[in-house]
Amino acid sequence: MLRYKSGFPRPLLATLAFTLLVGCEQEAGPPPASRDATPVAAHQVSTRDLSRPLRLAATVEPRALISLAARTEGTVKSVAVEEGDRVKAGQVLAQLDVAEAAAELARSEAQMASAKLDFDRAIELRRRGVATQIEYQAADVALQVARSQRDLWLSRVAYGRIEAPQASTIIARHIETGEAVETQSTLFELADLEQLVLRLGVSELDVVHINQDQILPVTLDALPELRLEGRVRRIFPAAQGSSRLITVEVLLPSSAWDQGVRPGFLARIDAAIDPRPNTLVVPGAAVGSLDNGHYVYVIENDRLVQREISKGISRGRWTEIVNGLEPGETILASNPIDMLEDQKVRIVINHD
């Protein structure tokens, strides 16, 4: 049987052990000053840029694209231009063989000349009192018919001359000499390459911040070093069907072609609309609702102080503060609904 050999009495040993245990528990616990403070995340009120970003892409297009069609059938007699040629208004691009129409024109001109002689004779006879009023009117009608026939064949002959309707550039040629073409066949495609545009599909939320003649920065994937300024030429009056996008036409500078920009290049717009630089903001989650407004909790001397505010727009996680706060103040960064006025807090995370 073991016997206790210590020099200390057993009651004294028990008292020492209890004292050491209590002392260890007191050292392991939190400091008395912070034991009743709620740990919170805080945010220091500051300014940010809340301008609305506009990031869109579109293909470069000629503002006006003309498909020049044949107005009569016939064989291509000659072609005077190729792709890339710049032409003036009225310049002949091609000639169709209209020999049959030319022959009809010659015949109608001879018929009109004969009708003119008959009419002149009717005038003279009427002056002498020989011709009746009916004979004079018949000669007049015959002359008008002959003149209309002549004008018809003049038009048919003119249809053989394919002319440029305006100053432009040939971007496509669909005919060769000797080919037979039908009426309404596309012969050439022309474009004014000094007026290149982007037609952007813009959402209804963004288009309200865009105005005619507004300047937008333009970059191109094919020419990454080139920076252009596009001007809003027009804003279409209605959205496109189910997409609900509104077309905004942006006109590129007239020098864009000479700087290497070509139809079909992908262009990008990266701009700030509805500019709001240096806007006082707080995290949207920090704003609570009252019956007649909104509030946040300001942290002062480690306690929560409810502050009524007036808020503006919200973009992303940030909400604009119109009044009620000053830059540099510290507020509760999380949802305030579960917190109380004058509640003691301890900041464990501080968001800038």
XYZ file of C-alpha atoms in Angstrom:
352
model
C 0.000 0.000 0.000
C 1.388 3.410 -1.097
C 1.802 6.073 1.497
C 1.796 9.856 1.012
C 5.348 11.124 1.648
C 5.081 14.874 0.759
C 6.063 17.431 3.297
C 2.914 19.542 2.547
C -0.415 18.745 4.149
C -3.043 17.455 1.770
C -5.536 20.380 2.286
C -2.825 22.893 1.409
C -2.013 21.075 -1.856
C -5.671 21.088 -2.911
C -5.913 24.860 -2.280
C -2.793 25.564 -4.400
C -4.105 23.472 -7.307
C -7.448 25.296 -7.361
C -5.720 28.704 -7.277
C -3.490 27.810 -10.261
C -6.469 26.522 -12.285
C -8.511 29.697 -11.753
C -5.517 31.869 -12.637
C -5.009 30.053 -15.957
C -8.661 30.471 -16.913
C -8.506 34.229 -16.230
C -5.377 34.666 -18.387
C -6.957 32.758 -21.349
C -10.177 34.863 -21.504
C -10.659 38.182 -23.423
C -9.750 41.527 -21.830
C -12.585 42.879 -19.711
C -12.791 46.067 -21.789
C -13.704 44.255 -25.041
C -15.641 41.282 -23.728
C -19.052 42.944 -24.389
C -18.179 44.757 -27.707
C -19.590 43.373 -30.976
C -16.951 42.749 -33.681
C -17.864 44.595 -36.891
C -16.539 45.531 -40.341
C -16.140 49.272 -40.898
C -15.753 51.513 -43.937
C -14.137 54.920 -44.207
C -16.328 57.257 -46.269
C -14.558 58.443 -49.433
C -15.196 59.590 -53.015
C -15.231 57.435 -56.136
C -15.968 57.813 -59.837
C -19.568 56.675 -60.384
C -19.704 57.606 -64.083
C -21.672 55.060 -66.078
C -19.359 52.983 -68.319
C -20.304 52.426 -71.960
C -18.451 49.533 -73.606
C -19.715 48.474 -77.044
C -18.379 47.056 -80.295
C -19.604 47.406 -83.869
C -18.423 46.910 -87.441
C -17.279 49.884 -89.492
C -19.743 50.580 -92.329
C -20.115 53.190 -95.074
C -22.839 55.630 -94.134
C -24.408 55.268 -97.581
C -24.092 52.025 -99.566
C -25.532 52.143 -103.085
C -26.391 49.035 -105.110
C -26.486 50.274 -108.699
C -28.887 48.134 -110.751
C -29.557 47.868 -114.497
C -32.664 49.728 -115.634
C -32.897 47.711 -118.860
C -31.720 44.390 -120.215
C -28.852 44.128 -122.651
C -25.273 43.108 -123.258
C -22.407 44.878 -121.508
C -20.615 46.840 -124.202
C -17.861 48.307 -122.030
C -16.841 48.751 -118.373
C -14.847 51.846 -117.411
C -14.070 51.307 -113.682
C -12.794 48.725 -111.204
C -12.998 48.171 -107.448
C -11.316 50.957 -105.517
C -11.806 53.626 -108.191
C -13.164 56.939 -106.974
C -15.791 58.397 -109.288
C -17.620 61.698 -109.650
C -21.354 62.250 -109.828
C -22.544 61.541 -113.383
C -19.380 59.698 -114.417
C -20.028 56.800 -116.855
C -19.205 53.461 -115.221
C -20.353 51.099 -118.001
C -22.235 51.061 -121.296
C -24.845 48.523 -122.330
C -25.561 47.666 -125.960
C -28.851 49.413 -126.695
C -28.711 49.352 -130.512
C -32.349 48.329 -130.799
C -33.487 51.179 -128.556
C -31.293 53.569 -130.543
C -32.989 52.472 -133.769
C -36.402 53.000 -132.224
C -35.269 56.433 -131.107
C -34.249 57.340 -134.669
C -37.629 56.210 -135.985
C -39.539 58.150 -133.314
C -37.541 61.274 -134.084
C -38.468 60.960 -137.786
C -42.132 60.458 -136.846
C -42.009 63.515 -134.624
C -40.469 65.565 -137.430
C -43.311 64.508 -139.754
C -45.900 65.319 -137.076
C -44.311 68.713 -136.606
C -44.651 69.463 -140.329
C -48.309 68.444 -140.255
C -48.927 70.646 -137.251
C -47.207 73.642 -138.832
C -49.294 73.097 -142.001
C -52.486 72.929 -139.918
C -51.585 76.252 -138.295
C -51.081 77.889 -141.689
C -54.302 76.474 -143.146
C -56.212 77.596 -140.114
C -54.786 81.086 -140.496
C -56.096 81.121 -144.064
C -59.411 79.781 -142.902
C -59.087 76.546 -144.856
C -58.532 74.038 -142.026
C -61.196 73.393 -139.464
C -60.683 73.497 -135.688
C -60.940 69.713 -135.561
C -58.151 69.282 -138.134
C -55.929 71.665 -136.166
C -56.553 69.775 -132.891
C -55.850 66.409 -134.570
C -52.497 67.689 -135.835
C -51.667 68.988 -132.342
C -52.494 65.620 -130.711
C -50.455 63.728 -133.328
C -47.445 65.925 -132.533
C -47.795 65.301 -128.787
C -47.963 61.527 -129.355
C -44.864 61.636 -131.552
C -43.000 63.708 -128.956
C -43.874 61.270 -126.122
C -42.664 58.341 -128.249
C -39.395 60.158 -128.862
C -38.963 60.863 -125.116
C -39.659 57.196 -124.292
C -36.895 55.965 -126.561
C -34.555 58.678 -125.364
C -34.985 57.241 -121.856
C -34.428 53.668 -123.080
C -31.202 54.714 -124.779
C -30.102 56.603 -121.642
C -30.669 53.429 -119.615
C -27.693 51.968 -121.438
C -25.402 54.540 -119.805
C -24.578 53.384 -116.251
C -23.625 56.538 -114.338
C -22.510 57.232 -110.776
C -25.359 58.867 -108.831
C -22.929 60.704 -106.540
C -19.240 61.084 -105.766
C -18.229 57.746 -104.257
C -15.878 54.745 -104.436
C -16.472 51.495 -106.299
C -16.383 48.733 -103.680
C -17.783 45.920 -105.844
C -18.106 45.291 -109.606
C -20.390 42.477 -110.759
C -20.160 42.692 -114.576
C -17.655 42.094 -117.336
C -17.663 43.116 -120.986
C -19.851 40.832 -123.094
C -22.107 39.658 -120.264
C -25.865 39.775 -120.677
C -27.701 41.496 -117.825
C -31.342 41.543 -116.860
C -33.380 44.476 -115.637
C -32.707 45.122 -111.907
C -29.473 43.082 -111.958
C -26.900 44.604 -109.573
C -24.001 45.981 -111.605
C -21.925 47.921 -109.049
C -21.828 48.693 -105.345
C -20.671 52.166 -104.379
C -19.964 53.847 -101.060
C -18.852 57.212 -99.790
C -15.778 56.119 -97.838
C -15.220 59.591 -96.450
C -18.276 58.984 -94.280
C -17.710 55.816 -92.278
C -20.010 55.031 -89.365
C -20.605 52.630 -86.504
C -24.162 51.521 -85.811
C -24.242 50.565 -82.144
C -27.007 48.687 -80.350
C -27.424 50.591 -77.068
C -29.594 49.558 -74.128
C -32.452 51.756 -72.972
C -30.590 52.390 -69.692
C -27.579 53.816 -71.523
C -29.163 55.600 -74.474
C -30.851 58.175 -72.224
C -27.358 59.455 -71.353
C -26.282 59.871 -75.010
C -26.945 63.022 -77.013
C -26.672 63.932 -80.672
C -23.228 65.390 -81.554
C -21.704 63.847 -78.415
C -18.065 62.815 -78.900
C -17.133 59.175 -78.138
C -13.622 57.646 -78.226
C -13.130 54.900 -80.840
C -10.426 52.244 -81.101
C -9.993 49.491 -83.694
C -8.669 45.969 -83.211
C -6.847 46.114 -86.564
C -5.150 49.457 -85.733
C -4.487 49.329 -81.964
C -2.377 52.500 -81.947
C -5.031 54.612 -83.667
C -7.350 56.712 -81.522
C -10.343 58.366 -83.173
C -13.113 60.646 -81.989
C -16.532 59.611 -83.243
C -19.503 61.972 -83.253
C -23.034 60.772 -82.532
C -24.738 61.543 -85.855
C -28.223 60.312 -84.997
C -30.151 58.237 -82.487
C -32.828 56.025 -84.007
C -36.347 56.737 -82.709
C -37.340 53.201 -81.669
C -35.867 50.009 -80.228
C -35.191 46.946 -82.369
C -37.852 44.318 -81.735
C -37.276 41.904 -78.893
C -33.659 43.003 -78.295
C -34.901 46.382 -77.016
C -31.656 47.930 -78.253
C -31.715 51.364 -79.838
C -29.384 52.027 -82.761
C -26.966 54.913 -82.279
C -25.038 55.950 -85.390
C -21.525 57.282 -84.719
C -19.766 59.109 -87.558
C -15.997 58.618 -87.788
C -13.709 61.515 -88.819
C -13.453 62.133 -92.584
C -9.745 61.254 -92.342
C -10.464 57.708 -91.084
C -10.121 56.142 -94.550
C -6.757 57.829 -95.156
C -5.595 56.576 -91.736
C -6.249 52.990 -92.758
C -9.788 52.373 -91.482
C -11.779 50.068 -93.767
C -15.392 48.855 -93.832
C -15.627 45.574 -91.939
C -13.068 46.495 -89.257
C -14.205 45.877 -85.672
C -14.365 49.113 -83.668
C -14.854 49.546 -79.949
C -16.338 52.283 -77.796
C -15.087 52.608 -74.207
C -16.458 55.770 -72.665
C -17.979 57.169 -69.496
C -21.508 58.499 -69.840
C -23.502 60.339 -67.186
C -20.184 61.565 -65.694
C -20.060 61.580 -61.877
C -16.415 61.943 -60.793
C -15.509 62.436 -57.113
C -18.861 61.185 -55.840
C -19.211 60.567 -52.105
C -20.169 56.890 -51.703
C -20.713 54.119 -49.175
C -21.297 50.393 -49.660
C -24.923 49.837 -50.628
C -25.234 47.126 -47.947
C -24.507 49.706 -45.234
C -27.630 51.767 -45.975
C -30.750 51.017 -43.942
C -34.316 52.158 -44.591
C -36.559 54.318 -42.420
C -40.223 55.159 -42.893
C -39.284 58.510 -44.392
C -35.713 58.036 -45.574
C -32.453 56.175 -45.094
C -29.695 55.919 -42.503
C -26.270 54.503 -41.746
C -24.494 53.797 -38.476
C -21.494 56.031 -37.852
C -18.892 54.594 -35.480
C -17.915 57.180 -32.844
C -15.872 56.260 -29.752
C -16.490 52.541 -30.422
C -20.257 53.027 -30.402
C -22.910 53.134 -33.156
C -24.608 56.448 -33.869
C -27.546 56.410 -36.276
C -27.221 59.103 -38.961
C -29.985 59.962 -41.419
C -28.745 60.429 -44.975
C -30.022 61.308 -48.441
C -28.836 58.844 -51.055
C -28.533 59.193 -54.822
C -27.831 56.627 -57.520
C -26.440 53.134 -56.949
C -23.910 51.554 -59.277
C -22.423 48.182 -58.511
C -21.818 47.861 -54.775
C -21.647 51.621 -54.213
C -24.407 54.092 -53.319
C -24.100 57.849 -53.723
C -24.524 59.965 -50.576
C -26.066 63.346 -51.341
C -25.887 64.646 -47.761
C -25.549 63.408 -44.194
C -21.920 62.237 -44.252
C -18.477 63.734 -44.713
C -15.327 62.172 -46.237
C -13.202 60.403 -43.657
C -16.024 59.378 -41.316
C -16.150 55.711 -40.328
C -19.396 53.794 -40.716
C -20.665 50.272 -40.211
C -19.976 48.474 -43.504
C -22.533 45.679 -43.120
C -26.319 45.494 -43.007
C -27.446 47.694 -40.088
C -30.801 46.010 -39.531
C -29.545 43.815 -36.671
C -27.641 46.600 -34.888
C -28.828 49.149 -32.307
C -28.216 52.798 -31.556
C -25.356 53.282 -29.035
C -24.325 49.621 -29.366
C -20.720 49.050 -28.383
C -18.586 47.676 -31.223
C -15.040 46.596 -31.928
C -13.677 47.103 -35.473
C -12.054 43.925 -36.743
C -12.083 44.750 -40.493
C -11.653 48.253 -41.888
C -12.503 48.695 -45.594
C -11.096 51.739 -47.368
